[in-house]
XYZ file of C-alpha atoms in Angstrom:
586
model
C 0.000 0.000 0.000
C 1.780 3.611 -0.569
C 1.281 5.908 2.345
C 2.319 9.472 0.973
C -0.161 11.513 1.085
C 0.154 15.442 -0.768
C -1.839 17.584 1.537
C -3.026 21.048 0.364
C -0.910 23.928 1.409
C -1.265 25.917 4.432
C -0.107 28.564 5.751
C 2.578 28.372 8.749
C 0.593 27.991 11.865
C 1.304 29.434 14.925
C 2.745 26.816 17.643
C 1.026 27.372 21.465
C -0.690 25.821 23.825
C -4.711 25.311 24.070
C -7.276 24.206 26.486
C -8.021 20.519 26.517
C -12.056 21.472 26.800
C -11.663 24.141 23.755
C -10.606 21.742 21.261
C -13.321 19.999 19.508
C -12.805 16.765 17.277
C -12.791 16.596 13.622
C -13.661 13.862 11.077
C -10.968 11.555 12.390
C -10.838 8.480 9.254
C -9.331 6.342 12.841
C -12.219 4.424 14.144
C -10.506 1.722 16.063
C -7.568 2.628 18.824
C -5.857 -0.506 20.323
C -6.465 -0.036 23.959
C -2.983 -1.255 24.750
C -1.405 1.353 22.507
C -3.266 3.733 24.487
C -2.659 2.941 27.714
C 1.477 2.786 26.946
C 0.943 6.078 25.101
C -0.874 7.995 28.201
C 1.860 6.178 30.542
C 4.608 8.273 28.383
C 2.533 11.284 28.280
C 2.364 11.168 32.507
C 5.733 10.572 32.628
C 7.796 12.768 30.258
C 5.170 15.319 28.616
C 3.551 15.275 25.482
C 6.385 16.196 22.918
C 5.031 16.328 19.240
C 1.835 18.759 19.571
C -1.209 18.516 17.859
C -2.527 19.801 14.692
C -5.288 22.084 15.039
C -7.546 24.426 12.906
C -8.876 27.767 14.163
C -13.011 27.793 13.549
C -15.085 30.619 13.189
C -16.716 30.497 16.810
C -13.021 30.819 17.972
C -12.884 26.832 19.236
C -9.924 24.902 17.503
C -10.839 21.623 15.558
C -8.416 18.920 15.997
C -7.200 18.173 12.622
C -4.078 15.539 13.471
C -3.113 13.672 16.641
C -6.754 11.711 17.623
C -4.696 9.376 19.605
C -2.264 11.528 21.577
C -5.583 14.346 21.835
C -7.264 11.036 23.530
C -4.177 10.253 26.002
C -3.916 13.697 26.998
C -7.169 14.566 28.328
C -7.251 10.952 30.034
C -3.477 12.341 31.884
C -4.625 16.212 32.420
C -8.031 16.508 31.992
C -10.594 19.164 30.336
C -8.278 22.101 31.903
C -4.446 20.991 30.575
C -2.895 23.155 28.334
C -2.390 21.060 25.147
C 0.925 21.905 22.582
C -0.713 22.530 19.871
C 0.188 23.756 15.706
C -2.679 26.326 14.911
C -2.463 26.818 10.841
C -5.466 28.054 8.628
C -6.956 25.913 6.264
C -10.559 24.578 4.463
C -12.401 21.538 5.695
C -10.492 19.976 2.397
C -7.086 20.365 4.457
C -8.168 19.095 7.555
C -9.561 15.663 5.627
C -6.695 14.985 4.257
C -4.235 16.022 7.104
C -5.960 13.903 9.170
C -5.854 10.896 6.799
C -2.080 11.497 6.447
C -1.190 11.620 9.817
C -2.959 8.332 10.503
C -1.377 6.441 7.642
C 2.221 8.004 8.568
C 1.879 7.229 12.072
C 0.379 4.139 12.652
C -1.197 1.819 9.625
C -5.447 2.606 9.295
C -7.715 -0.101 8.779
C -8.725 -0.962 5.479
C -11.827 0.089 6.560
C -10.783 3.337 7.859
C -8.305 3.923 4.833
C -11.983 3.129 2.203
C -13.877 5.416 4.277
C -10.780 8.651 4.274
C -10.677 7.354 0.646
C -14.367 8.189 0.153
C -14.506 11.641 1.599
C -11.302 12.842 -0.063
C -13.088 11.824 -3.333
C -16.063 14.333 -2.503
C -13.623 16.997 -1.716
C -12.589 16.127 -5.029
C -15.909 16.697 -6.661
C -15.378 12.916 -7.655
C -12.163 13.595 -9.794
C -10.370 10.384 -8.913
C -7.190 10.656 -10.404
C -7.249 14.102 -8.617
C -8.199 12.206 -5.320
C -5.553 9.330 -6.035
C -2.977 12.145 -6.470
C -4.069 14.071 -3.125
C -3.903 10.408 -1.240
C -0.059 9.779 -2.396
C -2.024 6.648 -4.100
C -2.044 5.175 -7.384
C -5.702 5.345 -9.290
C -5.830 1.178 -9.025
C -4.978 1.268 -4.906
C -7.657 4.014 -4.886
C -10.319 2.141 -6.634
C -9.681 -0.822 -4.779
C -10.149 0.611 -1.446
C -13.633 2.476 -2.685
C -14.858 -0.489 -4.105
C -14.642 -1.891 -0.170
C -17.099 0.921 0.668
C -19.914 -1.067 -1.476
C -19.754 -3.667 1.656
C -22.681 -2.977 3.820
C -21.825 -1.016 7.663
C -22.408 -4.654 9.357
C -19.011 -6.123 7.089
C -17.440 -3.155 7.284
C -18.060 -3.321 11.058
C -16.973 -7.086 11.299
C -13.640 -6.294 9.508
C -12.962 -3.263 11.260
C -12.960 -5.771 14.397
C -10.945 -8.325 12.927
C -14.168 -10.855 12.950
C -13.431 -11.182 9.051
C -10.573 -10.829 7.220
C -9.934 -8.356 4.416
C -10.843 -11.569 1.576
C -13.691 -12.038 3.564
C -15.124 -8.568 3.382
C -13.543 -7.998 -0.310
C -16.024 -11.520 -1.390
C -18.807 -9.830 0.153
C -18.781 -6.154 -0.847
C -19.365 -7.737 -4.497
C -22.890 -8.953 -3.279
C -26.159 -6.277 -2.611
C -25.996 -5.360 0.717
C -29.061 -7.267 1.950
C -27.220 -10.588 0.654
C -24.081 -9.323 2.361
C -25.658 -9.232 5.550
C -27.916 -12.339 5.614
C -23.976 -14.170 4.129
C -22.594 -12.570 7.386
C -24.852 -14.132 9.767
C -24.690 -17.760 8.064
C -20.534 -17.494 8.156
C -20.813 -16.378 11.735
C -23.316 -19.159 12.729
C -20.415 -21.606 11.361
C -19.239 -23.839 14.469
C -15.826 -22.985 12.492
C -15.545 -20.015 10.311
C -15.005 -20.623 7.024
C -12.224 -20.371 4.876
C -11.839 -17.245 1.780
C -11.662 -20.333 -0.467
C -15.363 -21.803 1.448
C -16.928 -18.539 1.067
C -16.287 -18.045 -2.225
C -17.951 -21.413 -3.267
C -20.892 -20.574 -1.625
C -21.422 -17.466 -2.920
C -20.783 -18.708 -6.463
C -23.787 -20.978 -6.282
C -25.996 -17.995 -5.133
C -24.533 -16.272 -8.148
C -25.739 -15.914 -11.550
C -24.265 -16.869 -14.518
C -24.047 -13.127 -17.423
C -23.515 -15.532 -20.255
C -27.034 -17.103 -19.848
C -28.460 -13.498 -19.679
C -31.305 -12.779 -22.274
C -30.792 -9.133 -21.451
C -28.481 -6.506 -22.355
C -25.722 -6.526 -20.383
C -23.711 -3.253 -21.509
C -24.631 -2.285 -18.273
C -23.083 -4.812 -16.817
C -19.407 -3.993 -17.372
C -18.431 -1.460 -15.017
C -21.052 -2.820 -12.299
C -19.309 -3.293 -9.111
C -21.785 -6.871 -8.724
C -19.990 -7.661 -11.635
C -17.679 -10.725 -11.056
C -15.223 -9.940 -13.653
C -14.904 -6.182 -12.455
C -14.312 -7.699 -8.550
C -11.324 -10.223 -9.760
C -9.879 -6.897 -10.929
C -10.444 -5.059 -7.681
C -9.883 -7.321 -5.383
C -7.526 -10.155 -4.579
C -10.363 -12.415 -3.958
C -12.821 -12.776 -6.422
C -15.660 -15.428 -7.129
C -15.087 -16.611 -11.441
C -15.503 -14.336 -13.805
C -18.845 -13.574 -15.851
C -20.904 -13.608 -12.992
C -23.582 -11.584 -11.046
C -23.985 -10.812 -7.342
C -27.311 -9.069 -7.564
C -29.609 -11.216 -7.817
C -32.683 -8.610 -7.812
C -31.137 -6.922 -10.667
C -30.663 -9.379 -12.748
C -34.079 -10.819 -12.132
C -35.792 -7.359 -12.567
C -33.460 -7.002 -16.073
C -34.857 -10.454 -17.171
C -37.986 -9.815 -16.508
C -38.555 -6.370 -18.502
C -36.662 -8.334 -21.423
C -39.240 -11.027 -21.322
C -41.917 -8.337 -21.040
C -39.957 -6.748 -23.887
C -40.096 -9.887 -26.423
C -43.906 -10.799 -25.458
C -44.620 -6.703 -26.207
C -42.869 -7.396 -29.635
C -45.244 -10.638 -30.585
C -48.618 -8.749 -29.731
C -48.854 -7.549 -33.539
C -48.651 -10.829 -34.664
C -50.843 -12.808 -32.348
C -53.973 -12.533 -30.556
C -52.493 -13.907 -27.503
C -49.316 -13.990 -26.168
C -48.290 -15.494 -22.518
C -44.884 -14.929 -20.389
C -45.181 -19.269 -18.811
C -43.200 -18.825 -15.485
C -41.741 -22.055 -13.613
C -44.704 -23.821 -12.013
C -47.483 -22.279 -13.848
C -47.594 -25.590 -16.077
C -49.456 -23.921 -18.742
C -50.424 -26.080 -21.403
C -50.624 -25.112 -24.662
C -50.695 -27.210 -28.019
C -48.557 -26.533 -31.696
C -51.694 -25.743 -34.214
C -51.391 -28.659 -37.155
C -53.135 -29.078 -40.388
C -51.640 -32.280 -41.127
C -50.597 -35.198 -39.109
C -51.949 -36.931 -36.165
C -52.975 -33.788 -34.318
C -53.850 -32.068 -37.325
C -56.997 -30.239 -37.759
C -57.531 -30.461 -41.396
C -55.872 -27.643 -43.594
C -59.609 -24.997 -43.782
C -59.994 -25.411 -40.022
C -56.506 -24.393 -39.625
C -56.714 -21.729 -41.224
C -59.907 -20.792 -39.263
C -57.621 -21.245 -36.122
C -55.200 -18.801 -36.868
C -58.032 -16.077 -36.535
C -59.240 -17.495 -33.355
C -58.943 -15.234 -29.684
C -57.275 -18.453 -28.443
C -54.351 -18.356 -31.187
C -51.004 -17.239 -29.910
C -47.947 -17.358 -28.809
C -45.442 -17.852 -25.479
C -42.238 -16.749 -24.233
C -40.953 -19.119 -21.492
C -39.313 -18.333 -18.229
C -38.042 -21.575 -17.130
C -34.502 -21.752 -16.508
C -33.709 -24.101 -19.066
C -35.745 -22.423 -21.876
C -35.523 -18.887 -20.382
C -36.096 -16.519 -23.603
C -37.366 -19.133 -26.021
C -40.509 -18.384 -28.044
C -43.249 -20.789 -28.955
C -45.333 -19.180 -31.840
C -48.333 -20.623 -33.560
C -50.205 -22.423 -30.662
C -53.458 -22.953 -29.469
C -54.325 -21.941 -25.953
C -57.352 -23.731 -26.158
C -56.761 -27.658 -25.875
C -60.150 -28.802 -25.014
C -61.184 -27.289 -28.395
C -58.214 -28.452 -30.252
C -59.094 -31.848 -29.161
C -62.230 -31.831 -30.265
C -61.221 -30.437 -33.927
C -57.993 -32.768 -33.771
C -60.827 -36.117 -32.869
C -62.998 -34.829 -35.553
C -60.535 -34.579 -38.333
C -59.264 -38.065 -37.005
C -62.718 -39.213 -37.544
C -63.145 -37.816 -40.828
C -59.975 -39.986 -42.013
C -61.375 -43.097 -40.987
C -64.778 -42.402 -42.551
C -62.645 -41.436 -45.507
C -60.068 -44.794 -45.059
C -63.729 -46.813 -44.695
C -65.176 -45.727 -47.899
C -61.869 -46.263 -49.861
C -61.849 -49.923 -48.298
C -65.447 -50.287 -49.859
C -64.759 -48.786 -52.941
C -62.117 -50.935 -53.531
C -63.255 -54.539 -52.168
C -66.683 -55.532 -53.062
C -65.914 -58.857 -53.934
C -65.054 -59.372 -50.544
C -68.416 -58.204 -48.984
C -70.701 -60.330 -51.333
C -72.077 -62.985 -49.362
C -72.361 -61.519 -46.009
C -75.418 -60.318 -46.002
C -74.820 -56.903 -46.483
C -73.921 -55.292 -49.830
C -70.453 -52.920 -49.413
C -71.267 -49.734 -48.852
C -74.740 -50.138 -47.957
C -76.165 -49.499 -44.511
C -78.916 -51.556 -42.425
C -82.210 -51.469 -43.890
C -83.642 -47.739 -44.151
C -80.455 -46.285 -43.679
C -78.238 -44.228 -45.727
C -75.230 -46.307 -48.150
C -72.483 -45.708 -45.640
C -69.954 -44.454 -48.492
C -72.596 -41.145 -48.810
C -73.269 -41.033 -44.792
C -69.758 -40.404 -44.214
C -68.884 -37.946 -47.105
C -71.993 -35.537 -46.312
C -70.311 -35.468 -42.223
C -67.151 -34.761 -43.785
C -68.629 -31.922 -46.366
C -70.578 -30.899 -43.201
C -67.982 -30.633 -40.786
C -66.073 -28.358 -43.575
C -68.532 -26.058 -43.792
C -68.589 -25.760 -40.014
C -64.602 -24.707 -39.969
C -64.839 -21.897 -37.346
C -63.069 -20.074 -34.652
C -64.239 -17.244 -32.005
C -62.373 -14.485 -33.128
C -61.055 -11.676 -30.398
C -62.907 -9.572 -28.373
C -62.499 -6.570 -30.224
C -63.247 -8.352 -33.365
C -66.790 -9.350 -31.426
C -67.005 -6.169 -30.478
C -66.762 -4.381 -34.086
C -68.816 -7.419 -35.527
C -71.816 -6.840 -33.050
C -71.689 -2.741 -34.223
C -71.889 -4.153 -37.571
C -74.463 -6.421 -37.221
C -76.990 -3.821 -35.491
C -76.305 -1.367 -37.746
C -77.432 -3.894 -40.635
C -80.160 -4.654 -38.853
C -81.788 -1.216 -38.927
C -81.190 -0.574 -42.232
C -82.241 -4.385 -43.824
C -85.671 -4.709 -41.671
C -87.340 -1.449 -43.322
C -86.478 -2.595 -46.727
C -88.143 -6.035 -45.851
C -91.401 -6.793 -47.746
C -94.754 -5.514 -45.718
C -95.603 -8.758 -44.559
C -91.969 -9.902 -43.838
C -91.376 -6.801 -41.619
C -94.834 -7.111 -39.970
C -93.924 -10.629 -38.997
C -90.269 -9.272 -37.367
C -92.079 -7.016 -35.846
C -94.463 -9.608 -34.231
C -92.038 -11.926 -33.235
C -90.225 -9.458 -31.612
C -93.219 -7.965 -29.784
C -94.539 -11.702 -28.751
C -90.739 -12.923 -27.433
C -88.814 -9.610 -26.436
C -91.539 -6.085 -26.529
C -89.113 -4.310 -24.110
C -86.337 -4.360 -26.385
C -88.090 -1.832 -28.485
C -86.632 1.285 -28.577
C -88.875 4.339 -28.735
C -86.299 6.845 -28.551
C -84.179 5.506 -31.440
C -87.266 5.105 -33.422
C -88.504 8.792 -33.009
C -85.233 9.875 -34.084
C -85.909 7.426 -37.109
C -89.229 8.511 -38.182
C -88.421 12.244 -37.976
C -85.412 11.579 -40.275
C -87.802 9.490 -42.447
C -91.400 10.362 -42.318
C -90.572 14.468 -43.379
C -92.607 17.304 -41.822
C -95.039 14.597 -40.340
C -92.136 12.720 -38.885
C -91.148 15.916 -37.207
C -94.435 16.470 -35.582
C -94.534 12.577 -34.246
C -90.638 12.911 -33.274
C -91.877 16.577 -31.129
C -94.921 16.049 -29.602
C -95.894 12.155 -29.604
C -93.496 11.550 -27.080
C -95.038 14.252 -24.326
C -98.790 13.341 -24.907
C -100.897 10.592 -23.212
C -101.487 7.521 -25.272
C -105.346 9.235 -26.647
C -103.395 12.363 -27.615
C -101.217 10.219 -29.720
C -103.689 8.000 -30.941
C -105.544 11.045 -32.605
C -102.092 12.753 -33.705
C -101.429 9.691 -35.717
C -104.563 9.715 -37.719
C -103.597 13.238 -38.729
C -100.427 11.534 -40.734
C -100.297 10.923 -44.431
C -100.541 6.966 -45.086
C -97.633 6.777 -46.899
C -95.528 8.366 -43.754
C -97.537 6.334 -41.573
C -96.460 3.056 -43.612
C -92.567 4.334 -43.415
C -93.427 4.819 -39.217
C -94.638 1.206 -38.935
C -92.044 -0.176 -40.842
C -89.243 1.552 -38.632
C -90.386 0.076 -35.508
C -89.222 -3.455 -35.741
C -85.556 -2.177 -36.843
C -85.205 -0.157 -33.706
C -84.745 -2.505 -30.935
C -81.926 -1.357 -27.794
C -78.914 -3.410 -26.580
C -81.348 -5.131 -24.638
C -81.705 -7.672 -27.250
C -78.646 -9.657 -27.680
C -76.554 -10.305 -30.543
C -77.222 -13.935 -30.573
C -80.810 -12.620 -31.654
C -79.957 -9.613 -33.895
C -77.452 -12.651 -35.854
C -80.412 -15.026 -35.901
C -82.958 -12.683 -37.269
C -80.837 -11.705 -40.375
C -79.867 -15.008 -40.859
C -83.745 -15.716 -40.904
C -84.291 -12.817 -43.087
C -81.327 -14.209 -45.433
C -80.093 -10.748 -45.111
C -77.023 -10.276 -47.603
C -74.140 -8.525 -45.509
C -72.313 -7.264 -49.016
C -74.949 -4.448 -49.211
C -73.922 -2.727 -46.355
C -70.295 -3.938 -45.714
C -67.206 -4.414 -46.988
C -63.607 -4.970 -46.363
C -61.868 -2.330 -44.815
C -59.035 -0.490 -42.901
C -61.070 -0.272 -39.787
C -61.538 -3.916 -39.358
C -58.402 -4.924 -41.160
C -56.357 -2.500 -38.011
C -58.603 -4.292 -35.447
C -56.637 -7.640 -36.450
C -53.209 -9.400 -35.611
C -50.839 -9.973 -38.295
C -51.663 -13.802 -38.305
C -54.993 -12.771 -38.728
C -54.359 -10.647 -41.284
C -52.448 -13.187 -42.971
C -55.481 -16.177 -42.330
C -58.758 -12.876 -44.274
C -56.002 -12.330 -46.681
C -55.751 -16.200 -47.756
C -59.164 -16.965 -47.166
C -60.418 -14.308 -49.590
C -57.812 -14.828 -52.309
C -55.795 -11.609 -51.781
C -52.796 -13.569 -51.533
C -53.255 -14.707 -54.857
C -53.791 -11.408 -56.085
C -50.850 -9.750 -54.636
C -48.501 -12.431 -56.107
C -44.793 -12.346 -55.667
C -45.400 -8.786 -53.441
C -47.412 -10.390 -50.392
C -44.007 -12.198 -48.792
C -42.313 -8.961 -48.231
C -45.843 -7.040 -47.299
C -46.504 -9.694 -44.696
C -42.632 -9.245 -43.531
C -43.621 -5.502 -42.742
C -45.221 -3.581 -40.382
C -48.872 -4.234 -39.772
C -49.803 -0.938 -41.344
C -47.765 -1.618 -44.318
C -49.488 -4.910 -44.784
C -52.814 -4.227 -43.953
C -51.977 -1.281 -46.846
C -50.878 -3.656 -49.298
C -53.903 -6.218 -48.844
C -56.331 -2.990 -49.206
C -54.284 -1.558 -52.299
C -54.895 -4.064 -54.878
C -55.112 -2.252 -58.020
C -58.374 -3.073 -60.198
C -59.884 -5.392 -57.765
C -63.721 -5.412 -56.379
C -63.491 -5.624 -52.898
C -67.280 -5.435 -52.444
C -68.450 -8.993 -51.707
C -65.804 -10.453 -50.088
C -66.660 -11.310 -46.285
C -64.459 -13.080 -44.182
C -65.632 -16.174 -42.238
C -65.353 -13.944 -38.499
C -67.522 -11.075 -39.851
C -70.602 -13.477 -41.150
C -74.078 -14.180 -39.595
């Protein structure tokens, strides 16, 4: 260790003697005297004088601050008391001075505690405004001795404590400062529970298998250089070091891996509907989606998948997948295993009517012609290709909530505007199923608004004064009305019903109506924005805009979402209007 400290200039102080009680301490860097030093130092004091005075600095309030000479100021009073006259230097100087006077005299005269020497280290570094090399050149030190020894002031006051009373050595405390301080301390108290303390070389061990490895980091660990909970940065600090490449703050690293796992499930949400983080012992399951292959689904209801709220993708958390990403699954297994047995089921009612296709020779005799049921049944050849074209047509998937959401806004607003245009008698009958089932769905309000956008000057006088009169005020108001505004009043009311009546009902009534949804919708960049990119990708095929965009849709569906939604909805030449994607029909 060098020991030559360059204290800032002072002037020449003035050498007398001051009161014991009028000299107050300073900042002394010493924390621990050794009693018996003491006692052999006050024995000299008692018997020959005290010979090499004190270094003191004149304050403001006219007290002196002891600057140099704890140990001797200590003796003193113990020999003479608060009234001896003390030899004392008296020189002018900042707070700056008396820091580092102080920490020279105590390296000079007796060796400090590393302890003591981190903390003088510390404060000499503030006077320094945090210029180190400054600080290592005020200290007598080199920059590396003066790193080393602040790098000990990252142990926590209770190791710092324990080595400044010799219950740990310097490796000890040098192994532990790496850690955070509430691992320091809860280290401390299992090596001093040891019925024999451990060894540099024991502790070491055990705090590598608390440690954590950088090179199995997902994050980004530029940060991670300079860190003092850096391993590597330690071995260069310190004599004792746990291996290199590894990380003493646990928390850290945890809270670091866990915004970069945030991060890459943040970065998957334009491409699926769902996307989970799986953390150890959640024991999520989740299935690949297949066309093909034992759990296949058959290629259409695939597709339908992909546009499904259950469709997805995970990032795992488990140790020994930490990072990984599992794309294209279904989060949904009881419903994949239903599509996965009926697809399975299709194949053998597929295999079955190949077999019977192929070998009637070998079914004559029996009893029963091949491919014919039991009497007044179905041949079984048919049977099991009108299940399979059925269970085609039935290809489906819930898409996501906002999806549903958009859909049911849709589907009301069709609603009012198909049920007008309805034939007299068709409309009538809407109107008296809906007033037999569900009458206080009707919306009055809605419909006034209706009629006096409608009906003219007559619908104005309904839409400002039916509303405030008693029902024999209205009656009489309403005979008042041309017919033909009265016809476009009736036919309004059963296309005005409130929320109240659920879009299970609204879909079932223009599916009984046969009501064609091209008439009043069509593919756009509202609904198209509402989607993932998988979803996107699953309209896109399904409608043939794939095909259409040719050798372009690869590097559309490599882009942004707004740059492929774009592309899909910039087709040059091509009639949208009709095309309705399985999610958006009745």
């Amino acid at each position: 260790m060098e020991n030559t400290i360059e204290v800032p200039a002072a002037p020449e102080g003035e050498l007398m003697k001051v009161k014991w009680a009028d000299i107050v301490l300073g900042d002394n860097p010493r924390k621990h005297f050794d009693p018996d030093r003491q006692r052999s130092l006050e024995a000299s004091i008692r018997a020959q004088g005290l010979h090499t005075p004190v270094l003191l600095r004149k304050l403001a309030d006219g007290r002196y601050e002891l600057v140099a000479g704890g140990r001797r100021h200590r003796a003193f009073g113990a020999v003479y008391g608060p009234e001896g006259l003390m030899p004392a230097l008296v020189r002018k100087g900042d707070q700056a001075f008396a820091n580092a006077a102080a920490l020279t005299e105590n390296i000079e005269r007796e060796p400090m505690t590393p302890v003591e020497e981190a903390e003088g280290a510390a404060k000499t570094l503030a006077d320094c405004k945090g210029d180190r090399p400054e600080a290592a050149k005020r200290m007598g030190w080199s920059l590396p001795t003066l790193e080393k020894r602040l790098a000990l002031m990252n142990a926590s006051e209770k190791v710092r404590d324990a080595l400044q009373h010799k219950v740990l050595n310097l490796g000890h405390a040098e192994l532990l400062a790496a850690c955070r301080k509430e691992t320091q301390d809860s280290a401390l108290d299992h090596l001093l529970k040891q019925e024999k303390m451990w060894t540099v070389v024991e502790l070491r061990s055990y705090l590598e298998s608390a440690s954590l490895l950088l090179d199995k980091a997902i994050f980004d660990k530029s940060d991670c250089g300079p860190c003092h909970h850096n391993s590597s940065r330690q071995s260069a600090l310190f004599g004792v070091a746990i291996s290199d490449g590894r990380c003493t703050n646990k928390q850290c690293f945890d809270k670091k891996t866990d915004e970069q796992l945030q991060a890459t499930a943040d970065s998957l949400k334009e491409e699926f509907q769902v996307v989970r983080i799986v953390r150890p012992g959640e024991n999520l399951t989740v299935i690949p989606l297949h066309a093909d292959g034992p759990k296949g689904v058959g290629a259409e209801q695939a597709l339908a998948c992909r546009t499904c709220e259950h469709f997805g993708a995970a990032v795992s958390a488990a140790p020994d997948k930490l990072g990984k990403v599992f794309k294209n699954l279904c989060m949904n297994v009881p419903c994949n295993s239903q599509h996965v047995d009926a697809r399975k089921k299709e194949r053998e009612a597929a295999e079955a009517e190949k077999t019977a296709a192929n070998g009637p020779a070998k079914a004559q005799g029996t009893g029963t012609k091949a491919g014919i049921s039991k009497p007044g049944g179905a041949p079984a050849s048919k049977a099991s290709a009108a299940a399979s074209t059925k269970k085609q047509a039935e290809a489906s998937a819930e898409p996501s909530r906002a999806v549903q959401d958009y859909r049911e806004k849709i589907w009301r607003t069709v609603f009012r505007k198909a049920v007008p245009k309805l034939p007299t008698s068709q409309n009538r009958q809407v109107l008296l199923a809906i007033c037999i089932t569900q009458p206080s769905s009707l919306d009055s309000h809605s419909l006034l608004d209706a009629i006096k956008e409608a009906a003219g000057e007559d619908g104005m006088t309904i839409a400002g004064s039916a509303k405030l009169m008693k029902l024999p005020e209205a009656y009489k108001l309403f005979t008042e009305i041309e017919p033909g505004h009265l016809r476009i009043a009736v036919d309004l009311i059963a296309a005005h019903v409130s929320t109240s009546m659920s879009v299970d009902n609204i879909r079932g009534l223009l599916k009984a109506i046969e009501t064609d949804l091209t008439q009043y919708w069509k593919l756009n960049g509202e609904f198209l924005t509402l989607l993932t990119k998988n979803e996107v990708d699953a309209v896109a095929i399904e409608l043939g805009l794939k095909e259409k965009l040719g050798d372009g849709y690869v590097k559309a569906r490599n882009g942004s979402k707004k740059e492929f939604v774009d592309a899909v909805l910039g087709i040059k030449d091509f009639e949208y209007r009709g095309l309705v994607p399985k999610m958006m029909r009745f």
